[in-house]
Short mmCIF file of C-alpha atoms in Angstrom, two decimals:
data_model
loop_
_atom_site.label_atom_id
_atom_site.label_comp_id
_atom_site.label_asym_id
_atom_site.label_seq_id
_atom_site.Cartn_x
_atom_site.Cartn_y
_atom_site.Cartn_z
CA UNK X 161 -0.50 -20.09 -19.22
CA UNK X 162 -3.31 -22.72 -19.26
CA UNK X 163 -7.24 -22.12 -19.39
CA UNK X 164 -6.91 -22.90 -15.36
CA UNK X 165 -7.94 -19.59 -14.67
CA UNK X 166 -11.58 -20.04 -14.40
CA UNK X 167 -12.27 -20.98 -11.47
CA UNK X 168 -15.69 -20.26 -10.67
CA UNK X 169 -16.30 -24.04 -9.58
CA UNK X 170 -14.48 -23.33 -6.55
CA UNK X 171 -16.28 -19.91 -5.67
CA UNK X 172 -18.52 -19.43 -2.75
CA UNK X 173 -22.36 -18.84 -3.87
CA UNK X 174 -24.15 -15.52 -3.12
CA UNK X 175 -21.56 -12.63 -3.98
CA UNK X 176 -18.75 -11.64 -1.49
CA UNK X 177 -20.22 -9.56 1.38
CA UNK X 178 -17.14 -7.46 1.82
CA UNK X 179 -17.25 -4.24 4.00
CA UNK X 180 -19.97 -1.83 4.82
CA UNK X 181 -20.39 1.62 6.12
CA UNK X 182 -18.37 0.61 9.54
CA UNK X 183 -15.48 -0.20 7.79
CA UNK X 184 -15.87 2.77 5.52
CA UNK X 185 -16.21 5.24 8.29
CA UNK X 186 -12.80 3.96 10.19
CA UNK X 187 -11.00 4.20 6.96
CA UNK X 188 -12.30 7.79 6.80
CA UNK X 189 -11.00 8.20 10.49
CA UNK X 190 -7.92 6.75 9.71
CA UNK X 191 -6.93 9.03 6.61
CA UNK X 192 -8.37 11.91 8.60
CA UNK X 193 -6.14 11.07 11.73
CA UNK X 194 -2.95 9.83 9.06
CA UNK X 195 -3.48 13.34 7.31
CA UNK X 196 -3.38 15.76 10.28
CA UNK X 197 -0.43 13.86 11.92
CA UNK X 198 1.29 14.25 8.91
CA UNK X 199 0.39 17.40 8.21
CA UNK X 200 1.39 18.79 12.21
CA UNK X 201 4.89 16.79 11.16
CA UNK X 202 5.60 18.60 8.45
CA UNK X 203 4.60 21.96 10.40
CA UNK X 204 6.52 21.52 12.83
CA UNK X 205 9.64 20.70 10.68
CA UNK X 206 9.61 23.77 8.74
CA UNK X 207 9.30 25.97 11.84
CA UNK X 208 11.96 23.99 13.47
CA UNK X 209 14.52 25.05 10.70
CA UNK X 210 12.85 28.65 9.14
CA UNK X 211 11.31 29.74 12.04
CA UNK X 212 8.03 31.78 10.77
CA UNK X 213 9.12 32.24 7.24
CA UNK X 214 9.31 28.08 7.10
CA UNK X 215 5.99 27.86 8.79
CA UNK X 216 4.66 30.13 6.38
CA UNK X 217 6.59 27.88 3.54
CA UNK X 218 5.37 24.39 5.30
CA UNK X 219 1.88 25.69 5.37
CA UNK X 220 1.47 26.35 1.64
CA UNK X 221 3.30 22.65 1.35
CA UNK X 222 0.55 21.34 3.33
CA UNK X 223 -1.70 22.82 1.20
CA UNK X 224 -1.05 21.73 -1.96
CA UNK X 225 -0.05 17.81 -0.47
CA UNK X 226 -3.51 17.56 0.61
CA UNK X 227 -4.88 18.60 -2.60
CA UNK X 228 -2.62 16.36 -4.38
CA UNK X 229 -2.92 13.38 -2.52
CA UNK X 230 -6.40 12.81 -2.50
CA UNK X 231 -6.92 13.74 -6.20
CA UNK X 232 -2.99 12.59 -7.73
CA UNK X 233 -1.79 10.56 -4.94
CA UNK X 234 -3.43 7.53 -7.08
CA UNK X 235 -1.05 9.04 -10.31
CA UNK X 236 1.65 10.01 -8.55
CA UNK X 237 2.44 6.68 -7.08
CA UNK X 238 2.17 4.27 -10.60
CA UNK X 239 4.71 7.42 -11.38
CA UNK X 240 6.93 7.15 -8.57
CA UNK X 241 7.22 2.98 -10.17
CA UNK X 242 7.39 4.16 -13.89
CA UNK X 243 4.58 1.56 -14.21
CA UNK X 244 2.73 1.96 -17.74
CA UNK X 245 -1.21 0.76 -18.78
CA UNK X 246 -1.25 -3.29 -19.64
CA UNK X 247 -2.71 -3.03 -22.63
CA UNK X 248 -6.25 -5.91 -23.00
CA UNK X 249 -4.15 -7.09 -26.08
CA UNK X 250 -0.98 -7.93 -23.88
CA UNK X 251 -2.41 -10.03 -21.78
CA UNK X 252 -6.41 -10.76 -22.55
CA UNK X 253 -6.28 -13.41 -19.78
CA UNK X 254 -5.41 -11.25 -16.99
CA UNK X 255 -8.12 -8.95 -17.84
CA UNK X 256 -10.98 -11.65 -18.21
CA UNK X 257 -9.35 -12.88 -14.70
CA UNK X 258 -9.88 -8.87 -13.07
CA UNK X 259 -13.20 -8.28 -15.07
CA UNK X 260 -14.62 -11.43 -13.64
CA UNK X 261 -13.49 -11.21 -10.10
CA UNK X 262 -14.69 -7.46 -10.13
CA UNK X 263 -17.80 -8.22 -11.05
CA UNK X 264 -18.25 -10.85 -8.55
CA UNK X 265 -17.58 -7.98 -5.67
CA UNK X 266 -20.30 -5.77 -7.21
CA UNK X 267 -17.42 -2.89 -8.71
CA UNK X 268 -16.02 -1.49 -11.43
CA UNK X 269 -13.13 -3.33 -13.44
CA UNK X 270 -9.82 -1.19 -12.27
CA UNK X 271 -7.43 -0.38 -14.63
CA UNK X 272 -4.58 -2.77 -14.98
CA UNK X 273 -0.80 -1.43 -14.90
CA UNK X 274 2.94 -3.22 -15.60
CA UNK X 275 5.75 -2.16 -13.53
CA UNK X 276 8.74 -3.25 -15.02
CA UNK X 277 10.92 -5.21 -12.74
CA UNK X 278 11.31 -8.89 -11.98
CA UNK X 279 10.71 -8.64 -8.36
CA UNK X 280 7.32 -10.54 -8.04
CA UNK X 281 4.78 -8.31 -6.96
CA UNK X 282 1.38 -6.31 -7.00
CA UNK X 283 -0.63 -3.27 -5.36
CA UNK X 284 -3.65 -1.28 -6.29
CA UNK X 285 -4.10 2.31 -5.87
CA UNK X 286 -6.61 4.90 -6.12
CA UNK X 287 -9.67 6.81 -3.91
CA UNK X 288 -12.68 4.87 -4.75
CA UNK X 289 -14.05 2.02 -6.85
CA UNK X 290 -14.84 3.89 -9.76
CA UNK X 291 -11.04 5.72 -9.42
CA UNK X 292 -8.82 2.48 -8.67
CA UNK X 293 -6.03 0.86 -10.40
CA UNK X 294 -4.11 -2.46 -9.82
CA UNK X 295 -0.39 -2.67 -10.78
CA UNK X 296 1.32 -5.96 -11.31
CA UNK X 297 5.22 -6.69 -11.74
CA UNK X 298 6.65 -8.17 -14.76
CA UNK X 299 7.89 -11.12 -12.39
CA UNK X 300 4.81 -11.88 -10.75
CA UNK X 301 3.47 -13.79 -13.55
CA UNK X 302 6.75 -15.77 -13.83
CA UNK X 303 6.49 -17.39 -10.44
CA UNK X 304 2.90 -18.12 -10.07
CA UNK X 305 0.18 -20.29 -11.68
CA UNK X 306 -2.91 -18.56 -12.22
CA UNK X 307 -4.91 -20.06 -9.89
CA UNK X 308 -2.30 -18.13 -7.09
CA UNK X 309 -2.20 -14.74 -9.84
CA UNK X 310 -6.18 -14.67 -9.03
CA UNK X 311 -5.81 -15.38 -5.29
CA UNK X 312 -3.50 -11.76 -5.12
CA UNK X 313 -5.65 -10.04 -7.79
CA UNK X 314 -8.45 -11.25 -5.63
CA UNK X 315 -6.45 -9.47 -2.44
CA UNK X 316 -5.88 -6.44 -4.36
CA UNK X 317 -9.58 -5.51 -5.16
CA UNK X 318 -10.18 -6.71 -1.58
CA UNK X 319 -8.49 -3.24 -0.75
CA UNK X 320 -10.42 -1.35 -3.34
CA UNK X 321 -13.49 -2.77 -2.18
CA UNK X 322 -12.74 -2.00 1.44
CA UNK X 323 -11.68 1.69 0.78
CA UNK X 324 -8.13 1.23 2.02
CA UNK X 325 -6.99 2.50 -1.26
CA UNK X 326 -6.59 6.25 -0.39
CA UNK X 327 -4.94 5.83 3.31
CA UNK X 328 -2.45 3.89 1.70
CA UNK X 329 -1.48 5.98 -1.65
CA UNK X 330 -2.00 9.16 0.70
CA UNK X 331 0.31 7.72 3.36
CA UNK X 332 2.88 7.04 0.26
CA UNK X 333 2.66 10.21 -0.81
CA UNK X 334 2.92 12.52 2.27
CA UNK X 335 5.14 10.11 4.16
CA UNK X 336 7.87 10.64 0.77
CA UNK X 337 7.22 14.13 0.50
CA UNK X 338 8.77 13.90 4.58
CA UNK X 339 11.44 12.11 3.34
CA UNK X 340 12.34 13.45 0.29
CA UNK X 341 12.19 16.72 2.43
CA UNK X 342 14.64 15.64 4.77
CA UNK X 343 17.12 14.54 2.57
CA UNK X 344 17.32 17.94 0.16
CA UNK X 345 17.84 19.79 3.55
CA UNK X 346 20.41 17.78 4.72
CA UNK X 347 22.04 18.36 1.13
CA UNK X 348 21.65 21.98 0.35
CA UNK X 349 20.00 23.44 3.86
CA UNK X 350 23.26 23.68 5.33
CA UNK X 351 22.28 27.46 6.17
CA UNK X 352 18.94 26.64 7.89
CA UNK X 353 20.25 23.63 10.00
CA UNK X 354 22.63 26.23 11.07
CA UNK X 355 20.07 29.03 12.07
CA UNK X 356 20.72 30.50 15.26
CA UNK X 357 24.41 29.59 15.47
CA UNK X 358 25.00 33.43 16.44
CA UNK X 359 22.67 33.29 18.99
CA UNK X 360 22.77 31.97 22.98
CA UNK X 361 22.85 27.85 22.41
CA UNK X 362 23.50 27.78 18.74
CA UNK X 363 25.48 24.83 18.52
CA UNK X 364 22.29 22.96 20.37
CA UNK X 365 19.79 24.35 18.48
CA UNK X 366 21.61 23.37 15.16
CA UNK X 367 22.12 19.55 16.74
CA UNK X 368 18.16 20.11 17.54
CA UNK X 369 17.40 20.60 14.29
CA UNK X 370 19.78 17.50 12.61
CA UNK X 371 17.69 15.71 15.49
CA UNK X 372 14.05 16.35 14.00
CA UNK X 373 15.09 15.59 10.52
CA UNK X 374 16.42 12.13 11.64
CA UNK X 375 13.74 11.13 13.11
CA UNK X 376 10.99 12.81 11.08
CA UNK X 377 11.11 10.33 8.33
CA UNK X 378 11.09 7.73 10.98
CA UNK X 379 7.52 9.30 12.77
CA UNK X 380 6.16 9.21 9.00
CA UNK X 381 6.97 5.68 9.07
CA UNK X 382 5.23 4.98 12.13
CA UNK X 383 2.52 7.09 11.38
CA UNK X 384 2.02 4.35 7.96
CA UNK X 385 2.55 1.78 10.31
CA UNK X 386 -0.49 2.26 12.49
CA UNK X 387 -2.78 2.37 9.32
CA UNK X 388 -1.18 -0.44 7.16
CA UNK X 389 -0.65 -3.60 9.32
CA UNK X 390 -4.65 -4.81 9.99
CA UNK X 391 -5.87 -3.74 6.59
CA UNK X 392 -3.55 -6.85 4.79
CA UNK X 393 -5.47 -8.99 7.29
CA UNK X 394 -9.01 -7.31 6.42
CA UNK X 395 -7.78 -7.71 2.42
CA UNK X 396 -6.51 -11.41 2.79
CA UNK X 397 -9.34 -12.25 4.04
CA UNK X 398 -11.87 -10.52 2.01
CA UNK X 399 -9.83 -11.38 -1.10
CA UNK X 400 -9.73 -14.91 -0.22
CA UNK X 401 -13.71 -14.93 -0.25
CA UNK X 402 -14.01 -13.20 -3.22
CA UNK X 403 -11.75 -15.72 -4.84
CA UNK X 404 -13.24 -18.76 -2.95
CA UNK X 405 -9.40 -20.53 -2.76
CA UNK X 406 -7.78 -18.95 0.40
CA UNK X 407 -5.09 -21.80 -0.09
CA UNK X 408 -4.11 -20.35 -3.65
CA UNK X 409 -3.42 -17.00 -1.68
CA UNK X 410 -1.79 -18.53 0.96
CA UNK X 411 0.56 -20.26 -1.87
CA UNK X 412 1.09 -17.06 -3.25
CA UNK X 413 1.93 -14.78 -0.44
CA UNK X 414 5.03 -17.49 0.49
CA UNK X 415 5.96 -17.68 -3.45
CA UNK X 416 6.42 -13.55 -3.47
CA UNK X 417 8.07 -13.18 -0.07
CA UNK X 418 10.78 -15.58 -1.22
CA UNK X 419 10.98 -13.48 -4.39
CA UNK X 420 10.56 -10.30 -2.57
CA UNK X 421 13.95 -11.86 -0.51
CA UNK X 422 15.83 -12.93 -3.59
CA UNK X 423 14.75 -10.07 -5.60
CA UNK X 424 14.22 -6.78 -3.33
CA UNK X 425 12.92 -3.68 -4.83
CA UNK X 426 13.60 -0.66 -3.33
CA UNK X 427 12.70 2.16 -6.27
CA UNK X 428 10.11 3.98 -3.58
CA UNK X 429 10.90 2.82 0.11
CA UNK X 430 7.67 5.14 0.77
CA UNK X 431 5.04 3.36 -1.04
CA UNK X 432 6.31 0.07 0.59
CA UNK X 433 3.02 -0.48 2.40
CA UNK X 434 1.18 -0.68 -0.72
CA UNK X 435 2.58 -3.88 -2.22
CA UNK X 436 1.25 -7.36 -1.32
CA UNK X 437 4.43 -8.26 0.22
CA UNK X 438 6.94 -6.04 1.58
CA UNK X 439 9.08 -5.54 -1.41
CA UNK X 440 12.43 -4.19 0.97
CA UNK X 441 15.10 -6.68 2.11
CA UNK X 442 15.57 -6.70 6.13
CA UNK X 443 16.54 -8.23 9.18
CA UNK X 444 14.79 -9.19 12.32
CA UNK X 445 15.53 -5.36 13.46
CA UNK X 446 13.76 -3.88 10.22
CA UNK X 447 11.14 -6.21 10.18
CA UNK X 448 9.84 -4.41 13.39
CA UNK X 449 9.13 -1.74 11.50
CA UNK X 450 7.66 -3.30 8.29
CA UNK X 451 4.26 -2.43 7.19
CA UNK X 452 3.36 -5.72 7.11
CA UNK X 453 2.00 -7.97 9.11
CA UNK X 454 4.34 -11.73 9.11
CA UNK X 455 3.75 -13.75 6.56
CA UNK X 456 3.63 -16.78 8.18
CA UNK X 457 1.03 -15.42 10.23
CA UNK X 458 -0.85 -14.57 6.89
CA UNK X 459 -0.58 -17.51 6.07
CA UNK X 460 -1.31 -19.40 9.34
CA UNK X 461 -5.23 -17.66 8.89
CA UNK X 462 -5.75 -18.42 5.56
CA UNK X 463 -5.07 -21.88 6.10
CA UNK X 464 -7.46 -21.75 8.84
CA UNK X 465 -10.06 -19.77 6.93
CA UNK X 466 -9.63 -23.03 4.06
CA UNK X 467 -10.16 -25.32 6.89
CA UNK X 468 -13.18 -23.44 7.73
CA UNK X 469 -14.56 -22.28 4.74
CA UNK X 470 -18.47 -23.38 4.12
CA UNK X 471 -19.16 -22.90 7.89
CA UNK X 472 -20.70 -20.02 9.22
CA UNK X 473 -18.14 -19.21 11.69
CA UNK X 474 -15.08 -19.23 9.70
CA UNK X 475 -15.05 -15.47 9.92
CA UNK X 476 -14.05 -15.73 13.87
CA UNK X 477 -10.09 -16.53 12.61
CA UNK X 478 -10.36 -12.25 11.52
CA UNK X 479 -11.68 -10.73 14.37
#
């Protein structure tokens, strides 16, 4: 890649003003509100096929998820990708290119991870500034120049900087643990599914219980759906200031969704939400319930922001 990376010319003067205690205190509302629906979910799933004994069981689950996935959830979901540390010897470039735009939003550099696939892609992770990570795919540097690279690095520390880290690795990881749930009972919980079969209305308690674990996974996903959808607009655009090119991240967004279609990735269906693009292949019936917003949406404000940008009231195109 050329030196074309440096592209402070092109930067807006005075620091990016990102988001402040407002926007820090709905996040907190959010993962509180994304954490006890989650959390009553999974409750009532284990009473629904143990009765009190999977209560009991579901409760101790609940537990240790909500431990984990505020300290590990960060961990556990570069390990759900097999994604590895980028070494500053690998790729000195792509470091200069995060150092510099990190210290332009007033934060700690994140560490850098590689997933290995070819599907063109990134996400960052983590439950604070000083505790964040950004993960790149070994395609995304194939497709894009690095004037578009710093335009989705830019997006990426966007969502450290605007604390929308933790909802979304916690929503990953409690919304998979549902899943993953769902699926080992449907393999080996033969004998719960069929608890009660003895009793009065057997047969429509065991159909009631086949019932919740269908469309558990599915409230999960709706439950990541209410939380995920405005923060890629709140990242785009505070990405695109902290940048100072919202074209170059308009470029890049339509680059990766035609890789994302040609390429789909599909290793963690759970931590979807988390990518820049949605990384799953889908029709117009899936897309309603993608945790993203359209691209060509994205890209329709971003393109309006460019228009915009050196005015004071280019901000209106994000309320």
């Amino acid at each position: 890649m050329s030196a074309g990376g440096m592209y402070g010319s092109s930067m807006p003067r005075g620091g990016v003003r990102g988001s402040g205690w407002g926007h820090r205190l709905s996040n907190a509302l959010k993962t509180t509100v994304l954490l006890a629906g989650l959390t009553a979910l999974l409750l009532f799933v284990g009473e629904r096929l143990g009765g009190p004994q999977g209560l009991v069981v579901a409760g101790f689950f609940v537990v240790v998820m909500n431990f984990g996935s505020y300290w590990f959830s960060d961990r556990i979901a570069l390990a759900m990708h097999g994604a590895r540390p980028l070494e500053y010897a690998e790729a000195p470039w792509l470091h200069q290119m995060v150092e510099r735009l990190a210290a332009r939003a007033g934060m700690p550099k994140p560490k850098l991870y590689l997933l290995p696939t070819r599907t063109p892609n990134a996400f960052a992770t983590g439950r604070n500034p000083e505790h964040a990570a950004v993960a790149v795919t070994a395609g995304i540097v194939d497709i894009l120049d690095q004037r578009e690279l710093e335009g989705v690095l830019a997006h990426e520390l966007a969502h450290v900087k605007n604390r929308d880290t933790l909802i979304g690795t916690v929503a990953a990881t409690l919304a998979g643990v549902i899943s993953y749930a769902a699926q080992m009972i449907f393999w080996f919980g033969g004998s719960l599914l069929g608890r009660g079969d003895d009793e009065e209305g057997g047969l429509a308690h065991t159909l009631g219980n086949l019932g919740v674990l269908l469309v558990a996974p599915i409230a999960a996903t709706l439950l990541q759906l209410a939380v995920s959808r405005s923060r890629e607009y709140g990242a785009d655009a505070t990405g695109a200031e902290l940048c100072g090119d919202p074209d170059a991240l308009a470029s890049a967004l339509m680059k990766l969704e035609r890789g994302a279609e040609l390429m789909p990735y599909d290793r963690a269906p759970a931590t979807s939400h988390l990518f820049i693009v949605n990384p799953l292949s889908g029709g117009a019936i899936m897309g309603l319930f993608s945790t993203h917003p359209p691209i060509p949406e994205r890209v329709r404000r971003l393109r309006e922001m460019s228009a915009s940008m050196g005015s004071r009231t280019w901000r209106r195109a994000w309320a």
